[in-house]
Amino acid sequence: MTGGLRGPRAIVIGGSAGSLDALGVMLPALPAQLDAAVVVTLHLPREQPSLLCDIFRHRCALQVREAQDKEPLTPGTIFFAPPDYHLLVDAGPSLALSIDPPLHFSRPSIDVLFESAADVYGPALTALLLSGANADGARGLAVVQRMGGIACVQAPASAGAPAMPEAALALITPDHVLMPAQMAPLLNQLHQGRVS
Amino acid sequence: MPHTRKTADIEQQLLVEAIYRRYHYDFRGYAQASLKRRLHTALTHFNCKTISQLQHLVLHESTVFPALLQYLTVQVSEMFRDPEYFRGLREKVVPILRTYPSLKIWVAGCSAGEEVYSLAILLREEGLLERSLIYATDINASALQKAEAGVYDIDRVPGFTENHARSGGHTSLSEHYSAAYGRVVFDKSLRRHIVFSDHSLATDSVFAEVQLISCRNVLIYFDRQLQDRALALFHESLCRRGFLGLGSKESLRFSSHAAQFDEFVPGQRIYQKRGEA
């Protein structure tokens, strides 16, 4: 299904309230050879700098970093959006930050990440929207799908706060609706390990 | 779809080129992704389906470009954003600034002025404001007017106050403004030490020798080439061993000027220009 595509690939993940549970199951289950950069935007209180990196650094086979402006998007790395900045994917592909106004009362906003990544990666992108209590990410997921990428949503029944996945399901028919335990296996299958 | 995407990229480049030739505002070196988001917001406002339509309006309707500029440039900041940065200035940089008989400070890309007043208040608290001159520059005339007015919605003040306290402020923020009709106005006595001026990091050159430059969350909107131009300006403008403060997620690491600065307050993006030459 993905064999014909060449060039860099990426996975973008967005989550809010309740999403750490799913991330805790999924991210440690991704193998080091994953052939994609992983970019994660979570809604978090803005005074918690690199807590996420600390949580996941020692549990993941992939490298874990807080995203820096202009940093190249390298496969096999998980980048977390820093608090109080939007995280975008720019040409390169590289990461870009902005302090444009919050969207859905959120900075970082999941829509901002998804839409900018869809623009750069097109069909080479997989997007996954997790648990959350507002409507951020739904529109971004629709753009990912429109640009030929793969749209995945956490099964609302498994989400601590189902409003966010439900908002996406009201807007689009995603390619996959997933329980947390199904996420890493699917991402592995879509982004088969690099052979060097 | 990829075709549509490419077309939009071409239109964006042409619009930016048209703006430069017609109005001499240079967005050619701006980072594409956030510029694109802003342009798409503007499309809705101007009721345009494509960027080409917007370009037509920009070139033929004289009122459109000033309105579009608000979409392209206004950043949202707050007073004492990243209190640890201001604490770093206060505790590490101010003791050195004290050794100068007079101080010149440049806040580049000052937008609506929040950072400028933060610095002015910090300098007053440290007893340095009387001998200081702050140059506050931006390309957006309307943002500069707002900055000069120093008027902010009162519902932003609790956030400002909390940041100020966490920055190590040793006065009450309310000593520096007066409140009325849902707004606060910062003291005119602060403004006496601030010169607001139009200046573009993309096209203009150095205008003064300064001891401290604060340019926060501006470089993230530039591509690498334009970042390098701005950093060259800063290097040229700073006195020997002068200080450069960047946004908390901005780094000299990816810049060709990295070797010309030392990290001065680790973790707070406060750099010092190297002594040689």
Tab-separated table of C-alpha atoms in Angstrom:
chain	number	residue	atom	x	y	z
A	1	MET	CA	0.000	0.000	0.000
A	2	THR	CA	2.830	2.377	0.754
A	3	GLY	CA	5.511	0.593	-1.282
A	4	GLY	CA	5.293	2.934	-4.259
A	5	LEU	CA	5.960	6.092	-2.299
A	6	ARG	CA	9.457	7.489	-2.094
A	7	GLY	CA	11.042	10.282	-0.118
A	8	PRO	CA	10.649	11.284	3.508
A	9	ARG	CA	7.575	10.236	5.437
A	10	ALA	CA	6.038	11.416	8.667
A	11	ILE	CA	3.536	10.606	11.364
A	12	VAL	CA	1.770	13.452	13.156
A	13	ILE	CA	-0.062	12.867	16.409
A	14	GLY	CA	-2.349	15.208	18.318
A	15	GLY	CA	-3.861	14.786	21.735
A	16	SER	CA	-5.308	16.584	24.705
A	17	ALA	CA	-6.975	15.475	27.933
A	18	GLY	CA	-6.610	11.731	28.424
A	19	SER	CA	-4.154	11.207	25.570
A	20	LEU	CA	-1.101	10.342	27.669
A	21	ASP	CA	-2.565	6.878	28.288
A	22	ALA	CA	-2.671	6.068	24.580
A	23	LEU	CA	0.769	7.630	23.981
A	24	GLY	CA	2.174	5.536	26.827
A	25	VAL	CA	1.010	2.385	25.071
A	26	MET	CA	1.906	3.436	21.532
A	27	LEU	CA	5.211	5.355	21.543
A	28	PRO	CA	7.272	2.740	23.452
A	29	ALA	CA	6.004	0.115	20.980
A	30	LEU	CA	7.449	1.910	17.930
A	31	PRO	CA	10.707	0.306	16.727
A	32	ALA	CA	13.959	2.247	16.249
A	33	GLN	CA	13.944	1.497	12.515
A	34	LEU	CA	10.565	3.166	11.937
A	35	ASP	CA	10.782	4.873	8.559
A	36	ALA	CA	9.158	8.150	9.552
A	37	ALA	CA	9.658	11.206	11.700
A	38	VAL	CA	7.059	11.369	14.473
A	39	VAL	CA	5.749	14.784	15.493
A	40	VAL	CA	3.494	15.119	18.515
A	41	THR	CA	1.414	18.107	19.591
A	42	LEU	CA	-0.263	17.828	22.974
A	43	HIS	CA	-2.277	20.443	24.808
A	44	LEU	CA	-0.424	20.962	28.053
A	45	PRO	CA	-0.133	23.673	30.675
A	46	ARG	CA	2.465	26.067	29.330
A	47	GLU	CA	4.793	25.932	32.337
A	48	GLN	CA	5.873	22.340	31.848
A	49	PRO	CA	8.883	22.494	29.553
A	50	SER	CA	10.290	19.096	28.746
A	51	LEU	CA	8.260	16.848	31.025
A	52	LEU	CA	7.070	14.824	28.036
A	53	CYS	CA	10.599	14.234	26.835
A	54	ASP	CA	11.572	13.094	30.329
A	55	ILE	CA	8.614	10.726	30.487
A	56	PHE	CA	9.253	9.099	27.120
A	57	ARG	CA	13.017	9.352	26.593
A	58	HIS	CA	13.849	6.233	28.550
A	59	ARG	CA	10.862	4.220	27.432
A	60	CYS	CA	11.151	4.574	23.661
A	61	ALA	CA	13.394	2.897	21.110
A	62	LEU	CA	13.137	6.049	18.989
A	63	GLN	CA	15.031	9.210	19.888
A	64	VAL	CA	12.870	11.723	21.778
A	65	ARG	CA	13.372	15.486	21.537
A	66	GLU	CA	11.544	18.754	22.104
A	67	ALA	CA	11.123	20.366	18.690
A	68	GLN	CA	13.438	23.267	17.824
A	69	ASP	CA	12.831	25.898	15.197
A	70	LYS	CA	14.454	25.047	11.804
A	71	GLU	CA	15.369	21.560	12.957
A	72	PRO	CA	15.380	19.037	10.078
A	73	LEU	CA	12.749	16.299	10.401
A	74	THR	CA	14.761	13.125	10.633
A	75	PRO	CA	13.201	9.652	10.538
A	76	GLY	CA	13.411	7.600	13.699
A	77	THR	CA	12.883	10.592	15.994
A	78	ILE	CA	9.907	11.690	18.065
A	79	PHE	CA	9.548	15.480	18.309
A	80	PHE	CA	7.266	17.041	20.910
A	81	ALA	CA	5.820	20.537	20.457
A	82	PRO	CA	7.163	22.902	23.137
A	83	PRO	CA	4.558	24.455	25.429
A	84	ASP	CA	3.086	27.813	24.348
A	85	TYR	CA	4.328	27.600	20.730
A	86	HIS	CA	2.578	26.314	17.635
A	87	LEU	CA	4.597	23.638	15.891
A	88	LEU	CA	4.491	23.558	12.102
A	89	VAL	CA	6.115	21.484	9.407
A	90	ASP	CA	7.845	23.660	6.824
A	91	ALA	CA	9.575	22.951	3.526
A	92	GLY	CA	12.744	20.934	3.902
A	93	PRO	CA	11.016	19.202	5.607
A	94	SER	CA	11.927	20.984	8.790
A	95	LEU	CA	10.185	22.098	11.955
A	96	ALA	CA	9.013	25.653	12.529
A	97	LEU	CA	7.619	27.356	15.618
A	98	SER	CA	5.241	30.281	15.863
A	99	ILE	CA	3.561	32.311	18.589
A	100	ASP	CA	0.567	33.178	16.444
A	101	PRO	CA	-2.653	33.431	18.459
A	102	PRO	CA	-4.008	30.252	20.055
A	103	LEU	CA	-6.468	28.177	18.012
A	104	HIS	CA	-9.299	26.427	19.881
A	105	PHE	CA	-7.829	28.217	22.914
A	106	SER	CA	-4.740	26.097	22.413
A	107	ARG	CA	-1.119	26.861	21.620
A	108	PRO	CA	0.184	24.505	20.401
A	109	SER	CA	-2.787	23.657	18.213
A	110	ILE	CA	-3.200	20.252	16.573
A	111	ASP	CA	-4.877	21.750	13.481
A	112	VAL	CA	-1.796	23.913	12.894
A	113	LEU	CA	0.512	20.868	12.973
A	114	PHE	CA	-1.745	18.629	10.873
A	115	GLU	CA	-2.512	21.215	8.181
A	116	SER	CA	1.089	22.326	7.736
A	117	ALA	CA	2.335	18.718	7.672
A	118	ALA	CA	-0.321	17.747	5.126
A	119	ASP	CA	0.859	20.593	2.958
A	120	VAL	CA	4.477	19.418	2.948
A	121	TYR	CA	4.059	15.625	3.019
A	122	GLY	CA	0.800	15.085	1.105
A	123	PRO	CA	0.224	11.320	0.705
A	124	ALA	CA	3.404	10.488	2.668
A	125	LEU	CA	1.722	11.472	5.931
A	126	THR	CA	-0.162	9.536	8.580
A	127	ALA	CA	-2.102	11.554	11.162
A	128	LEU	CA	-3.518	10.227	14.408
A	129	LEU	CA	-5.933	12.125	16.641
A	130	LEU	CA	-6.201	11.009	20.258
A	131	SER	CA	-8.369	11.654	23.292
A	132	GLY	CA	-9.284	15.247	24.112
A	133	ALA	CA	-12.022	17.536	25.325
A	134	ASN	CA	-12.352	20.025	22.477
A	135	ALA	CA	-12.570	20.109	18.675
A	136	ASP	CA	-8.921	20.798	17.810
A	137	GLY	CA	-7.500	18.439	15.184
A	138	ALA	CA	-10.716	17.552	13.345
A	139	ARG	CA	-10.244	20.109	10.585
A	140	GLY	CA	-6.543	19.277	10.344
A	141	LEU	CA	-7.354	15.604	9.948
A	142	ALA	CA	-9.749	16.456	7.121
A	143	VAL	CA	-6.957	18.357	5.353
A	144	VAL	CA	-4.565	15.412	5.789
A	145	GLN	CA	-7.109	13.145	4.132
A	146	ARG	CA	-7.817	15.624	1.354
A	147	MET	CA	-4.100	15.788	0.530
A	148	GLY	CA	-3.967	12.007	0.215
A	149	GLY	CA	-2.603	11.173	3.685
A	150	ILE	CA	-3.946	8.556	6.084
A	151	ALA	CA	-6.290	9.746	8.862
A	152	CYS	CA	-6.586	7.747	12.089
A	153	VAL	CA	-8.720	8.430	15.153
A	154	GLN	CA	-8.638	6.906	18.618
A	155	ALA	CA	-11.800	4.915	19.272
A	156	PRO	CA	-13.946	7.264	21.401
A	157	ALA	CA	-14.894	4.400	23.754
A	158	SER	CA	-11.200	4.055	24.675
A	159	ALA	CA	-10.653	7.805	25.164
A	160	GLY	CA	-10.695	9.447	28.586
A	161	ALA	CA	-12.183	12.509	26.877
A	162	PRO	CA	-14.009	11.391	23.724
A	163	ALA	CA	-15.035	14.867	22.448
A	164	MET	CA	-11.984	15.319	20.213
A	165	PRO	CA	-12.173	11.979	18.381
A	166	GLU	CA	-15.941	12.407	18.129
A	167	ALA	CA	-15.545	15.847	16.538
A	168	ALA	CA	-13.288	14.262	13.912
A	169	LEU	CA	-15.723	11.403	13.298
A	170	ALA	CA	-18.502	13.955	12.793
A	171	LEU	CA	-16.445	15.695	10.111
A	172	ILE	CA	-14.775	12.866	8.180
A	173	THR	CA	-14.702	9.122	7.741
A	174	PRO	CA	-11.212	8.248	8.920
A	175	ASP	CA	-9.145	5.477	7.368
A	176	HIS	CA	-8.786	3.787	10.758
A	177	VAL	CA	-10.481	3.990	14.171
A	178	LEU	CA	-8.068	2.473	16.665
A	179	MET	CA	-7.797	1.199	20.212
A	180	PRO	CA	-4.505	2.281	21.874
A	181	ALA	CA	-3.029	-1.233	21.540
A	182	GLN	CA	-3.678	-1.226	17.777
A	183	MET	CA	-1.896	2.067	17.091
A	184	ALA	CA	1.783	1.073	17.084
A	185	PRO	CA	1.197	-2.117	15.033
A	186	LEU	CA	-0.637	-0.115	12.369
A	187	LEU	CA	1.974	2.654	12.282
A	188	ASN	CA	4.686	-0.006	11.998
A	189	GLN	CA	2.871	-1.598	9.120
A	190	LEU	CA	2.354	1.743	7.321
A	191	HIS	CA	5.929	2.917	7.883
A	192	GLN	CA	7.926	-0.307	7.573
A	193	GLY	CA	11.415	-0.278	9.054
A	194	ARG	CA	14.237	1.261	7.112
A	195	VAL	CA	16.712	-1.166	5.598
A	196	SER	CA	20.115	0.419	5.388
B	1	MET	CA	-3.978	17.568	-5.144
B	2	PRO	CA	-0.203	17.949	-5.293
B	3	HIS	CA	-0.830	20.123	-8.338
B	4	THR	CA	-3.117	22.423	-6.318
B	5	ARG	CA	-0.529	22.611	-3.585
B	6	LYS	CA	2.192	23.613	-5.996
B	7	THR	CA	-0.047	26.269	-7.517
B	8	ALA	CA	-0.698	27.787	-4.092
B	9	ASP	CA	3.059	27.867	-3.435
B	10	ILE	CA	3.649	29.700	-6.719
B	11	GLU	CA	0.871	32.170	-5.926
B	12	GLN	CA	2.338	32.810	-2.484
B	13	GLN	CA	5.776	33.555	-3.945
B	14	LEU	CA	4.302	35.873	-6.563
B	15	LEU	CA	2.242	37.765	-3.972
B	16	VAL	CA	5.273	38.272	-1.751
B	17	GLU	CA	7.274	39.488	-4.757
B	18	ALA	CA	4.425	41.843	-5.754
B	19	ILE	CA	4.273	43.268	-2.231
B	20	TYR	CA	8.020	43.842	-2.278
B	21	ARG	CA	8.020	45.615	-5.632
B	22	ARG	CA	4.938	47.694	-4.974
B	23	TYR	CA	5.256	48.506	-1.250
B	24	HIS	CA	8.906	47.687	-0.384
B	25	TYR	CA	7.903	45.377	2.440
B	26	ASP	CA	10.096	42.309	2.119
B	27	PHE	CA	8.505	39.011	3.152
B	28	ARG	CA	10.591	37.028	0.663
B	29	GLY	CA	12.721	35.565	3.429
B	30	TYR	CA	9.876	34.627	5.743
B	31	ALA	CA	9.309	31.023	6.771
B	32	GLN	CA	6.735	29.608	4.372
B	33	ALA	CA	4.470	27.555	6.626
B	34	SER	CA	3.341	30.253	9.054
B	35	LEU	CA	3.137	32.836	6.268
B	36	LYS	CA	0.831	30.447	4.440
B	37	ARG	CA	-1.425	30.076	7.487
B	38	ARG	CA	-1.678	33.819	7.851
B	39	LEU	CA	-2.419	34.291	4.164
B	40	HIS	CA	-5.191	31.727	4.355
B	41	THR	CA	-6.771	33.569	7.271
B	42	ALA	CA	-6.509	36.750	5.224
B	43	LEU	CA	-8.189	35.084	2.218
B	44	THR	CA	-11.315	34.575	4.294
B	45	HIS	CA	-11.262	38.166	5.524
B	46	PHE	CA	-10.861	39.640	2.041
B	47	ASN	CA	-13.364	37.176	0.612
B	48	CYS	CA	-10.882	35.771	-1.910
B	49	LYS	CA	-10.814	32.201	-3.206
B	50	THR	CA	-7.184	32.242	-4.267
B	51	ILE	CA	-4.004	34.100	-3.404
B	52	SER	CA	-3.978	35.379	-7.014
B	53	GLN	CA	-7.258	37.175	-6.331
B	54	LEU	CA	-5.768	38.660	-3.216
B	55	GLN	CA	-2.723	39.752	-5.221
B	56	HIS	CA	-5.020	41.570	-7.637
B	57	LEU	CA	-6.601	43.456	-4.729
B	58	VAL	CA	-3.219	44.230	-3.161
B	59	LEU	CA	-1.956	45.763	-6.395
B	60	HIS	CA	-5.101	47.634	-7.385
B	61	GLU	CA	-6.897	48.643	-4.177
B	62	SER	CA	-4.843	50.996	-2.064
B	63	THR	CA	-6.630	50.144	1.189
B	64	VAL	CA	-5.956	46.424	0.983
B	65	PHE	CA	-2.232	46.231	1.664
B	66	PRO	CA	-2.293	48.093	5.016
B	67	ALA	CA	-5.085	45.757	6.131
B	68	LEU	CA	-3.217	42.688	4.867
B	69	LEU	CA	-0.091	43.795	6.732
B	70	GLN	CA	-1.959	43.288	10.014
B	71	TYR	CA	-2.439	39.649	9.070
B	72	LEU	CA	1.165	39.195	7.999
B	73	THR	CA	2.959	40.716	10.966
B	74	VAL	CA	1.096	41.004	14.245
B	75	GLN	CA	2.486	38.659	16.836
B	76	VAL	CA	0.861	38.092	20.164
B	77	SER	CA	3.160	38.553	23.089
B	78	GLU	CA	2.634	39.382	26.716
B	79	MET	CA	4.546	41.253	29.379
B	80	PHE	CA	7.460	39.375	30.923
B	81	ARG	CA	6.752	36.384	28.663
B	82	ASP	CA	9.089	33.599	29.869
B	83	PRO	CA	9.774	35.115	33.303
B	84	GLU	CA	13.028	33.148	33.575
B	85	TYR	CA	14.424	35.135	30.644
B	86	PHE	CA	13.773	38.411	32.452
B	87	ARG	CA	15.169	36.927	35.653
B	88	GLY	CA	18.313	36.036	33.712
B	89	LEU	CA	18.596	39.615	32.427
B	90	ARG	CA	18.016	40.984	35.911
B	91	GLU	CA	20.456	38.757	37.757
B	92	LYS	CA	23.210	38.182	35.195
B	93	VAL	CA	23.128	40.993	32.627
B	94	VAL	CA	22.051	44.010	34.701
B	95	PRO	CA	25.176	43.900	36.940
B	96	ILE	CA	27.276	44.390	33.801
B	97	LEU	CA	24.954	46.988	32.304
B	98	ARG	CA	25.445	48.981	35.527
B	99	THR	CA	29.097	49.556	34.578
B	100	TYR	CA	28.107	51.693	31.563
B	101	PRO	CA	27.510	55.418	32.114
B	102	SER	CA	24.676	55.376	29.578
B	103	LEU	CA	22.767	52.530	28.020
B	104	LYS	CA	21.284	51.910	24.617
B	105	ILE	CA	18.977	48.966	24.154
B	106	TRP	CA	17.260	47.699	21.022
B	107	VAL	CA	14.010	45.747	21.077
B	108	ALA	CA	13.781	44.464	17.501
B	109	GLY	CA	10.339	43.457	16.238
B	110	CYS	CA	8.586	45.048	19.200
B	111	SER	CA	5.056	44.508	17.827
B	112	ALA	CA	2.493	45.980	20.276
B	113	GLY	CA	5.127	46.799	22.876
B	114	GLU	CA	4.649	44.271	25.676
B	115	GLU	CA	8.339	43.355	25.797
B	116	VAL	CA	9.415	46.981	25.599
B	117	TYR	CA	7.448	47.978	28.681
B	118	SER	CA	8.641	44.856	30.465
B	119	LEU	CA	12.247	45.884	29.863
B	120	ALA	CA	11.599	49.500	30.811
B	121	ILE	CA	10.009	48.432	34.104
B	122	LEU	CA	12.862	46.036	34.807
B	123	LEU	CA	15.389	48.821	34.177
B	124	ARG	CA	13.476	51.180	36.442
B	125	GLU	CA	13.395	48.582	39.203
B	126	GLU	CA	17.147	48.179	38.869
B	127	GLY	CA	17.728	51.940	38.916
B	128	LEU	CA	18.957	52.040	35.328
B	129	LEU	CA	16.054	53.554	33.415
B	130	GLU	CA	17.158	57.171	33.897
B	131	ARG	CA	20.346	56.548	31.952
B	132	SER	CA	18.761	54.276	29.349
B	133	LEU	CA	17.390	54.773	25.872
B	134	ILE	CA	15.366	51.933	24.382
B	135	TYR	CA	14.907	51.737	20.610
B	136	ALA	CA	11.718	49.821	19.869
B	137	THR	CA	11.414	48.921	16.204
B	138	ASP	CA	8.948	47.102	13.994
B	139	ILE	CA	7.860	47.147	10.350
B	140	ASN	CA	4.181	47.445	11.234
B	141	ALA	CA	3.209	51.112	11.708
B	142	SER	CA	-0.075	50.256	13.349
B	143	ALA	CA	1.601	47.907	15.856
B	144	LEU	CA	4.113	50.691	16.608
B	145	GLN	CA	1.234	53.071	17.311
B	146	LYS	CA	-0.256	50.567	19.738
B	147	ALA	CA	3.135	50.122	21.362
B	148	GLU	CA	3.554	53.863	21.706
B	149	ALA	CA	0.103	54.200	23.275
B	150	GLY	CA	0.963	51.503	25.834
B	151	VAL	CA	-2.703	50.612	26.349
B	152	TYR	CA	-3.729	47.004	27.038
B	153	ASP	CA	-6.957	45.214	27.932
B	154	ILE	CA	-7.328	44.877	31.654
B	155	ASP	CA	-8.111	41.164	31.435
B	156	ARG	CA	-4.515	40.563	30.320
B	157	VAL	CA	-3.128	42.208	33.441
B	158	PRO	CA	-3.382	39.241	35.859
B	159	GLY	CA	-1.156	37.238	33.497
B	160	PHE	CA	1.259	40.172	33.182
B	161	THR	CA	1.345	40.553	36.961
B	162	GLU	CA	2.068	36.891	37.594
B	163	ASN	CA	4.868	36.876	35.000
B	164	HIS	CA	6.330	40.046	36.455
B	165	ALA	CA	6.459	38.562	39.955
B	166	ARG	CA	8.077	35.369	38.640
B	167	SER	CA	10.683	37.443	36.804
B	168	GLY	CA	11.979	38.685	40.159
B	169	GLY	CA	10.206	42.035	39.989
B	170	HIS	CA	10.496	43.869	43.289
B	171	THR	CA	7.820	46.491	42.788
B	172	SER	CA	4.135	45.927	42.207
B	173	LEU	CA	3.303	46.006	38.503
B	174	SER	CA	0.349	48.268	39.318
B	175	GLU	CA	2.797	51.027	40.269
B	176	HIS	CA	3.622	51.358	36.567
B	177	TYR	CA	0.168	51.746	35.029
B	178	SER	CA	-3.183	53.370	35.659
B	179	ALA	CA	-6.453	51.587	34.987
B	180	ALA	CA	-9.641	52.973	33.502
B	181	TYR	CA	-12.575	51.768	31.392
B	182	GLY	CA	-11.419	48.162	31.153
B	183	ARG	CA	-7.948	49.125	30.064
B	184	VAL	CA	-4.583	49.939	31.558
B	185	VAL	CA	-2.188	52.628	30.365
B	186	PHE	CA	1.509	52.337	31.139
B	187	ASP	CA	3.251	55.383	32.622
B	188	LYS	CA	4.339	58.165	30.310
B	189	SER	CA	7.517	58.329	32.387
B	190	LEU	CA	8.450	54.910	30.958
B	191	ARG	CA	7.800	56.122	27.438
B	192	ARG	CA	10.177	59.058	27.841
B	193	HIS	CA	12.999	56.535	27.592
B	194	ILE	CA	11.647	54.718	24.554
B	195	VAL	CA	12.006	55.710	20.911
B	196	PHE	CA	9.519	53.904	18.653
B	197	SER	CA	10.686	53.617	15.097
B	198	ASP	CA	10.051	51.878	11.799
B	199	HIS	CA	12.851	49.446	10.962
B	200	SER	CA	13.025	46.279	8.874
B	201	LEU	CA	15.435	43.475	9.681
B	202	ALA	CA	15.001	42.355	6.064
B	203	THR	CA	15.984	45.580	4.301
B	204	ASP	CA	17.381	48.197	6.700
B	205	SER	CA	20.816	48.570	8.259
B	206	VAL	CA	22.310	49.311	11.652
B	207	PHE	CA	21.332	52.640	13.218
B	208	ALA	CA	23.063	52.687	16.612
B	209	GLU	CA	25.606	50.984	18.824
B	210	VAL	CA	23.798	49.222	21.652
B	211	GLN	CA	24.700	47.202	24.746
B	212	LEU	CA	21.676	44.894	24.674
B	213	ILE	CA	19.404	43.606	21.919
B	214	SER	CA	16.229	41.746	22.773
B	215	CYS	CA	14.659	40.096	19.747
B	216	ARG	CA	12.325	37.376	20.861
B	217	ASN	CA	10.114	35.153	18.756
B	218	VAL	CA	10.850	37.158	15.648
B	219	LEU	CA	13.515	34.976	14.049
B	220	ILE	CA	11.167	31.961	14.089
B	221	TYR	CA	9.203	33.724	11.341
B	222	PHE	CA	12.300	34.047	9.126
B	223	ASP	CA	13.999	31.485	6.907
B	224	ARG	CA	17.619	30.697	7.620
B	225	GLN	CA	19.033	33.222	5.177
B	226	LEU	CA	17.007	36.076	6.632
B	227	GLN	CA	17.848	34.920	10.150
B	228	ASP	CA	21.499	35.208	9.203
B	229	ARG	CA	20.966	38.713	7.855
B	230	ALA	CA	19.268	39.787	11.082
B	231	LEU	CA	21.966	38.209	13.231
B	232	ALA	CA	24.664	39.976	11.187
B	233	LEU	CA	22.882	43.276	11.897
B	234	PHE	CA	22.736	42.456	15.594
B	235	HIS	CA	26.407	41.536	15.673
B	236	GLU	CA	27.323	44.781	13.973
B	237	SER	CA	25.105	46.853	16.249
B	238	LEU	CA	26.291	45.387	19.547
B	239	CYS	CA	29.188	46.928	21.379
B	240	ARG	CA	32.116	44.741	22.353
B	241	ARG	CA	30.779	42.071	24.742
B	242	GLY	CA	27.209	43.332	24.242
B	243	PHE	CA	24.240	41.049	24.904
B	244	LEU	CA	21.691	39.399	22.644
B	245	GLY	CA	18.479	37.873	24.025
B	246	LEU	CA	16.396	35.513	21.871
B	247	GLY	CA	13.112	33.654	22.368
B	248	SER	CA	13.192	30.595	24.591
B	249	LYS	CA	13.009	28.208	21.624
B	250	GLU	CA	15.350	30.170	19.360
B	251	SER	CA	18.952	29.181	19.084
B	252	LEU	CA	22.087	30.329	17.309
B	253	ARG	CA	22.880	26.647	16.776
B	254	PHE	CA	21.621	26.499	13.192
B	255	SER	CA	23.089	29.914	12.290
B	256	SER	CA	26.348	30.863	10.599
B	257	HIS	CA	26.916	33.420	13.386
B	258	ALA	CA	27.052	30.864	16.193
B	259	ALA	CA	30.819	31.262	16.589
B	260	GLN	CA	30.576	35.020	17.145
B	261	PHE	CA	28.614	34.706	20.365
B	262	ASP	CA	29.063	32.912	23.680
B	263	GLU	CA	26.184	31.508	25.650
B	264	PHE	CA	25.918	33.860	28.634
B	265	VAL	CA	22.899	32.619	30.566
B	266	PRO	CA	22.618	28.922	29.702
B	267	GLY	CA	19.070	27.801	29.022
B	268	GLN	CA	17.719	31.349	28.694
B	269	ARG	CA	19.011	32.152	25.193
B	270	ILE	CA	20.990	35.143	26.408
B	271	TYR	CA	24.188	35.423	24.398
B	272	GLN	CA	27.236	37.677	24.655
B	273	LYS	CA	29.126	38.996	21.652
B	274	ARG	CA	32.684	37.723	21.667
B	275	GLY	CA	35.424	40.152	22.568
B	276	GLU	CA	37.790	39.862	19.609
B	277	ALA	CA	37.557	42.421	16.786
